[in-house]
Coordinates of C-alpha atoms in Angstrom, one line a residue:
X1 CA -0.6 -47.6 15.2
X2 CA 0.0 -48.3 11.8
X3 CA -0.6 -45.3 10.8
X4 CA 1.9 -43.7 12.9
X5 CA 4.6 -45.7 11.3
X6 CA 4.1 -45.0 8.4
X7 CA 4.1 -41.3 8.7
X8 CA 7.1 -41.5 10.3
X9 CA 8.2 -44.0 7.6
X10 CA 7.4 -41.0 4.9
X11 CA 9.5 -37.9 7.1
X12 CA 12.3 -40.9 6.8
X13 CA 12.2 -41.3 3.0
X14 CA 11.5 -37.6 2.5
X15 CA 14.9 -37.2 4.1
X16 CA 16.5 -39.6 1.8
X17 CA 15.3 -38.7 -1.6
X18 CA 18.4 -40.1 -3.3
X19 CA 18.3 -43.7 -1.7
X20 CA 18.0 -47.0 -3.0
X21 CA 15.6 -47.9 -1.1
X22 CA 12.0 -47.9 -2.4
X23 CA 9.7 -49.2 0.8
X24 CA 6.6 -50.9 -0.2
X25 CA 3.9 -51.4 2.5
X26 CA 0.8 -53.9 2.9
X27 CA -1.8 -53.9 5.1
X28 CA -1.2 -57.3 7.8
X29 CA -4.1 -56.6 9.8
X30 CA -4.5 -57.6 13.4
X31 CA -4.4 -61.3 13.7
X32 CA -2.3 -63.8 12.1
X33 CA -4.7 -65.0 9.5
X34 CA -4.1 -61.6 7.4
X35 CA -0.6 -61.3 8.8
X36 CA -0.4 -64.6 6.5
X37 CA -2.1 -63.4 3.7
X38 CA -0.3 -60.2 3.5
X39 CA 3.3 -62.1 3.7
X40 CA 2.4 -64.2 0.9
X41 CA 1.3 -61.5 -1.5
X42 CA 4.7 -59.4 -0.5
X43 CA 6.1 -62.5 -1.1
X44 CA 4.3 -63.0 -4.4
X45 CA 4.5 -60.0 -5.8
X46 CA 8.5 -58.8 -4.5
X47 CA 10.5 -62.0 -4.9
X48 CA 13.5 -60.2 -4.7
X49 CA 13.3 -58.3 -1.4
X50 CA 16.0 -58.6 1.3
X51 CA 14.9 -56.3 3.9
X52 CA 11.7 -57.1 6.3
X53 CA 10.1 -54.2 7.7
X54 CA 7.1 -56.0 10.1
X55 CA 5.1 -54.2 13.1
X56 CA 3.3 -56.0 15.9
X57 CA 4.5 -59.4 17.0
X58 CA 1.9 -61.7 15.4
X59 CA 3.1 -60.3 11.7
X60 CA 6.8 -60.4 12.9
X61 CA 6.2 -64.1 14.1
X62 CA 4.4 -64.6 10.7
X63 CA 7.4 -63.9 8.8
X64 CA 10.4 -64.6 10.5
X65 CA 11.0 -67.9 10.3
X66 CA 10.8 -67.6 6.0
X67 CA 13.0 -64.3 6.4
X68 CA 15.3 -66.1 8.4
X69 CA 15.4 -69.0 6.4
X70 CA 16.2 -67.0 3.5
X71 CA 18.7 -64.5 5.1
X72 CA 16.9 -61.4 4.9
X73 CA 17.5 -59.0 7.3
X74 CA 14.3 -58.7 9.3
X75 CA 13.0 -55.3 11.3
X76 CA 10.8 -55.8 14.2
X77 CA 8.5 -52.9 15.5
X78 CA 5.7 -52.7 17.7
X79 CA 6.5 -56.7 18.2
X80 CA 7.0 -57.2 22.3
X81 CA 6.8 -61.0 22.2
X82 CA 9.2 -62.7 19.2
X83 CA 9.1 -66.3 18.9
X84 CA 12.6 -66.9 17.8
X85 CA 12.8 -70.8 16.2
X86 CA 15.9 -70.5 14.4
X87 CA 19.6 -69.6 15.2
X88 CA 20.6 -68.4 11.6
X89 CA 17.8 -65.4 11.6
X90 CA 18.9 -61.9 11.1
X91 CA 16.3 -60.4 13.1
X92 CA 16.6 -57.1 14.5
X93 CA 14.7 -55.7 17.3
X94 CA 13.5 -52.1 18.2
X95 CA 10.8 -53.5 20.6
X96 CA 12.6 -55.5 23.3
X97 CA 9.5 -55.8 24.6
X98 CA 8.0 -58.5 27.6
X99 CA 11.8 -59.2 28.2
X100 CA 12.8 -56.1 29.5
X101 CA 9.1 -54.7 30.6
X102 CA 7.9 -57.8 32.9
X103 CA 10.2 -57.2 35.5
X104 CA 9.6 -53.4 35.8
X105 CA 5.4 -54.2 35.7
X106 CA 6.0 -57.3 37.9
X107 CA 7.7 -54.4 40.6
X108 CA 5.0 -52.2 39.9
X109 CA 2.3 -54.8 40.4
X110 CA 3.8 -56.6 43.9
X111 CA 2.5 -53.2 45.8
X112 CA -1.1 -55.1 45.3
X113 CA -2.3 -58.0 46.2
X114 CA -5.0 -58.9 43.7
X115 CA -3.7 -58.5 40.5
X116 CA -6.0 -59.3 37.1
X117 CA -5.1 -59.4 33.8
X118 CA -7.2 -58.7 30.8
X119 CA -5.4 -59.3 27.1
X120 CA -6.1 -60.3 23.4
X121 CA -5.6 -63.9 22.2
X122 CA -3.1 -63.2 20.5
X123 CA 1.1 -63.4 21.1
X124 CA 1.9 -60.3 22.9
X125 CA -0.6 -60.7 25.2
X126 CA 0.8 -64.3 25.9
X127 CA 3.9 -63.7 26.3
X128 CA 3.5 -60.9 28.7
X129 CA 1.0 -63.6 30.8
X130 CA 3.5 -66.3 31.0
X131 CA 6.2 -63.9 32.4
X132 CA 4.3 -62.1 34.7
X133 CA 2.9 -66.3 35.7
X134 CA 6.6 -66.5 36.5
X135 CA 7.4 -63.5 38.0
X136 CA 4.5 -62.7 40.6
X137 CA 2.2 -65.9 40.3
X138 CA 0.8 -65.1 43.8
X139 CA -0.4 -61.6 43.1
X140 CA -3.0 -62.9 40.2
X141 CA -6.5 -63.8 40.6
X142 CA -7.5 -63.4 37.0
X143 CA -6.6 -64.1 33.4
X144 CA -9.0 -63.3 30.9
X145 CA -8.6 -63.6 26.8
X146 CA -10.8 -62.4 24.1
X147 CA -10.5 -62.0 20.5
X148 CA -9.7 -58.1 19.6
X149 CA -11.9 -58.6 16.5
X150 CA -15.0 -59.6 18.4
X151 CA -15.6 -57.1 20.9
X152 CA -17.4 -57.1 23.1
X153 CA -18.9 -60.4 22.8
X154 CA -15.8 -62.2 23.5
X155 CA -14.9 -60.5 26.6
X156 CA -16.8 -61.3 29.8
X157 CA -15.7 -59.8 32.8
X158 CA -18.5 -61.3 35.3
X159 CA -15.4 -63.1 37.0
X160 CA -13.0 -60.3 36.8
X161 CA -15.8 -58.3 38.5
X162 CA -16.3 -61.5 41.3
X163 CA -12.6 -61.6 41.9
X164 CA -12.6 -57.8 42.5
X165 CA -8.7 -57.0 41.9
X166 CA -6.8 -54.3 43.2
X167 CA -5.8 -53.2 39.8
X168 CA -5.8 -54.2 36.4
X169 CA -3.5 -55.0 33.7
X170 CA -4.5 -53.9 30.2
X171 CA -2.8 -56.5 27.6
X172 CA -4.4 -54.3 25.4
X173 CA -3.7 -52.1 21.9
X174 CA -6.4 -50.7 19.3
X175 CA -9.1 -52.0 21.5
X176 CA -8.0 -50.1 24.9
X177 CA -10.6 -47.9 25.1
X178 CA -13.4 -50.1 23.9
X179 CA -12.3 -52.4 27.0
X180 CA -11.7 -49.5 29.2
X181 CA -15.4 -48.4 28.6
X182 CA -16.4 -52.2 29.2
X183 CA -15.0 -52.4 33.0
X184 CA -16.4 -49.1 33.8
X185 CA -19.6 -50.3 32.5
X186 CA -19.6 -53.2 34.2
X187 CA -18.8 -51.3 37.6
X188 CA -15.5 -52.3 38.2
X189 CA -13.4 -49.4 39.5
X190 CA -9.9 -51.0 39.9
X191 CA -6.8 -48.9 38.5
X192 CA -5.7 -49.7 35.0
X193 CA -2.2 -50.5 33.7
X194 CA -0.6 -51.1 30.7
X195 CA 2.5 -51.7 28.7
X196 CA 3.8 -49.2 25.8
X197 CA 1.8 -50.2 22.9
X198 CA -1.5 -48.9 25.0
X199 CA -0.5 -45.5 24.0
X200 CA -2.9 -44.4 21.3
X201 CA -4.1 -40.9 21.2
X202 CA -7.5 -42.1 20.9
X203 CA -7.7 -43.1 24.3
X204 CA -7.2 -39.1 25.3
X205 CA -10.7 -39.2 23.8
X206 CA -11.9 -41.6 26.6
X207 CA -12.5 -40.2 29.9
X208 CA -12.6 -43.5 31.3
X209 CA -9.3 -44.4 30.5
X210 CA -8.0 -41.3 32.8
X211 CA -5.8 -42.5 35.0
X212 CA -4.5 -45.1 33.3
X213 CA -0.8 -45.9 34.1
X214 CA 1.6 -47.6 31.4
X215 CA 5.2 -48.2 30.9
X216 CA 7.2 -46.2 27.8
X217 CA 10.5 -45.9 26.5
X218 CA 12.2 -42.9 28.2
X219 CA 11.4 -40.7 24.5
X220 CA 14.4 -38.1 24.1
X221 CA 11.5 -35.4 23.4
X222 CA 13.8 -32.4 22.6
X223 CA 14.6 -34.0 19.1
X224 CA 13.6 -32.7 16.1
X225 CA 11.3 -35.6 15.1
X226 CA 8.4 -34.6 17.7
X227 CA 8.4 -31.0 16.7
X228 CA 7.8 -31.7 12.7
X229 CA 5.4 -34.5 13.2
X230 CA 3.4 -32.5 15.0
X231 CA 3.7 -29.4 13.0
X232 CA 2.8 -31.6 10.2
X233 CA -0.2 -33.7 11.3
X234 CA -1.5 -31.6 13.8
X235 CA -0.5 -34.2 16.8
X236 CA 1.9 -35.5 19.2
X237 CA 4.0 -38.5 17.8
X238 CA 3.5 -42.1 20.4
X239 CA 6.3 -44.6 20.7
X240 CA 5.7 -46.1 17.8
X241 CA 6.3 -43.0 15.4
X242 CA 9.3 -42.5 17.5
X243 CA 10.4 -46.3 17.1
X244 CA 9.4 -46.3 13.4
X245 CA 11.6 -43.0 12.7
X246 CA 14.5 -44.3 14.4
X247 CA 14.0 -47.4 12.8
X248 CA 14.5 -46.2 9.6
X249 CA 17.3 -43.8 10.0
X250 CA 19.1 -46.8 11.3
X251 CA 18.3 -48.7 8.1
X252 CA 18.9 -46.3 5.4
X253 CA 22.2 -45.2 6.8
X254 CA 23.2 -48.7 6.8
X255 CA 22.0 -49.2 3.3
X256 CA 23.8 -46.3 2.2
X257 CA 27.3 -48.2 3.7
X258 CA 26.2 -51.7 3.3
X259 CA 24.2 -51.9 -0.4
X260 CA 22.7 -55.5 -0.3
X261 CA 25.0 -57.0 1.5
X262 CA 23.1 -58.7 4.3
X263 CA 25.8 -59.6 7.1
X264 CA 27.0 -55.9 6.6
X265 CA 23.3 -54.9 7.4
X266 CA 23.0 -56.9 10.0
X267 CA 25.9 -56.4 12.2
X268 CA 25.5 -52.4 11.0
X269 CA 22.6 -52.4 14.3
X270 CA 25.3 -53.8 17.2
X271 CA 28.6 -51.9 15.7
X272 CA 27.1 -48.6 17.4
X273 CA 24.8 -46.5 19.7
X274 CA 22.2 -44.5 17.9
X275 CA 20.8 -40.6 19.6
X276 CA 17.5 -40.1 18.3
X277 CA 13.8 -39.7 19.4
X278 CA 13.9 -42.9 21.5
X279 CA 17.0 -41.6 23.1
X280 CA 20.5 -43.4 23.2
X281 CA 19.4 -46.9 21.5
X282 CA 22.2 -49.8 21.7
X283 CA 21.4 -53.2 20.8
X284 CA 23.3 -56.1 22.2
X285 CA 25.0 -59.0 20.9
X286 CA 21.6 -60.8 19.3
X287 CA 20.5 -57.1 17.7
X288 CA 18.0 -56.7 20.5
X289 CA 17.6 -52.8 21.1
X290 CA 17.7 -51.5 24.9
X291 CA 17.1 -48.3 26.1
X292 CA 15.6 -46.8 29.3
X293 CA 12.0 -47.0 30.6
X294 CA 9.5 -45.4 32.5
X295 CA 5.9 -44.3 33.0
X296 CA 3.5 -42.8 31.9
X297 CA -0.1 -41.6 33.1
X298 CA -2.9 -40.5 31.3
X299 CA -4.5 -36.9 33.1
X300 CA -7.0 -34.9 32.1
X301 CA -6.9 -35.9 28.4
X302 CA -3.0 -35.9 28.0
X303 CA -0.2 -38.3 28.4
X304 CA 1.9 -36.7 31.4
X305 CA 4.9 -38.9 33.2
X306 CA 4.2 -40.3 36.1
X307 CA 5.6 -38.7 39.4
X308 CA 4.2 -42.0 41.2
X309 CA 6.6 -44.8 41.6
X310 CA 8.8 -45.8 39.1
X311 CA 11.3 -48.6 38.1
X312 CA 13.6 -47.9 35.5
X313 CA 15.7 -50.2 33.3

């Protein structure tokens, strides 16, 4: 994942050679503990900083209250849950996330009756389990938590197995195909679903994830962004090289009109709709991107859309 981003970060700032902006990146790990200790060395060592590039919702979470706070013009990727605790923030967010996904998995999911739900302990997976609690409580039979770190001795799926659901939803990112490989080998056949940030291409690597149905931004895949990434890393670019590209484009043009100037960069993301590898993205009033979705299905080692049902936002 992060990775990804910061390839596409790179074919962004290759682009720009004559821009301002000089993008430093840290390492935030994958829990909040490091997302902490990262923010506090950027902090440390760039005092001066005024724009927040953060991926995956615990770092975003991590730093947004101090970013808003200070006025800093905050980025979100990869973050589907944001826990927004102050008004004055200038957060702006490529990932809308559980808000605009639970509804189309809750649709999904009401064609079965026993629903259960696997997911890290962590703020995606929360949110995304308190929506869906909303939304279908009926359907679920099971919610189980584990720490992505301590696999697999912090998952146990004896009751997801006892409950036998109908299908399962994968709260799942890095770890996907470790947990995949866990059901199977525990004997539970039940479908698997998931939500956009499943989509690794390590997981065309497990055969047991075949089959595996998850929900992804409708990519515009005829832009030029998806031919170069692959002819220059010898792979097909996810969602989240395709967020993180966009991303930045967004950002640097705005740079280039607004300099430092935070409300300029900040309203810079609502004044406009933006054509690139994501397709049309708009963002609404509260600088909350939108754009539409559909699924996907993993098939004989490739990620092919799904011809199954589909709701689109």
């Amino acid at each position: 994942m992060g990775e990804e981003y910061e390839r596409a970060f790179e074919m962004v700032e290759e682009d720009h050679p004559d821009s301002p902006i000089q993008p430093v990146i840290i390492d935030a790990g994958s829990n909040v503990t490091t997302a902490i200790s990262a923010w506090n060395t950027l902090k440390s060592e760039y005092p001066d900083l005024f724009i927040v590039v953060t991926v995956a919702s615990w770092t975003t979470n991590v730093v947004y209250p101090d970013a808003a706070d200070d006025g800093k013009v905050q980025i979100a990727l990869g973050s589907a849950v944001v826990n927004k605790s102050r008004l004055n923030g200038r957060l702006v967010r490529f990932t809308p996330g559980v808000e605009q996904e639970s509804p189309i998995l809750a649709e999904y999911l009401s064609q079965y009756d026993r629903v259960a739900i696997l997911g890290g302990e962590n703020d995606y997976a929360r949110g995304y389990i308190n929506a869906l609690n909303s939304l279908i409580p009926e359907k679920i039979v099971d919610i189980v938590q584990y720490d992505p770190d301590t696999l697999p001795g912090s998952l146990d799926l004896t009751p997801v197995r006892d409950n036998n659901p109908d299908i399962i939803l994968l709260l799942s990112m890095s770890e996907a195909e470790s947990v995949a490989e866990m059901i199977r080998n525990c004997g539970i056949s039940a479908p698997l679903v998931g939500t956009r940030v499943i989509e690794r291409n390590t997981l065309l690597e497990t055969p047991v994830a075949d089959g595996l149905i998850f929900t992804i931004p409708a990519l515009n895949r005829s832009f030029p962004f998806f031919s170069r990434y692959r002819e220059e890393y010898g792979e097909e670019a996810t969602f989240y090289g395709a967020e993180g590209y966009d991303a930045m484009n967004i950002l640097y043009d705005a740079v280039e009109t607004c300099g430092e100037d935070q409300e300029c960069l900040s309203s810079w993301f609502t004044a406009n709709q933006y054509p690139g590898s994501l397709g049309d993205v708009q963002f609404d009033e509260n600088r909350v991107a939108f754009y539409p979705i559909e699924f996907k299905i993993i098939r004989n080692g490739s990620f092919e859309h799904y011809e199954g049902k589909i709701a689109v936002q």
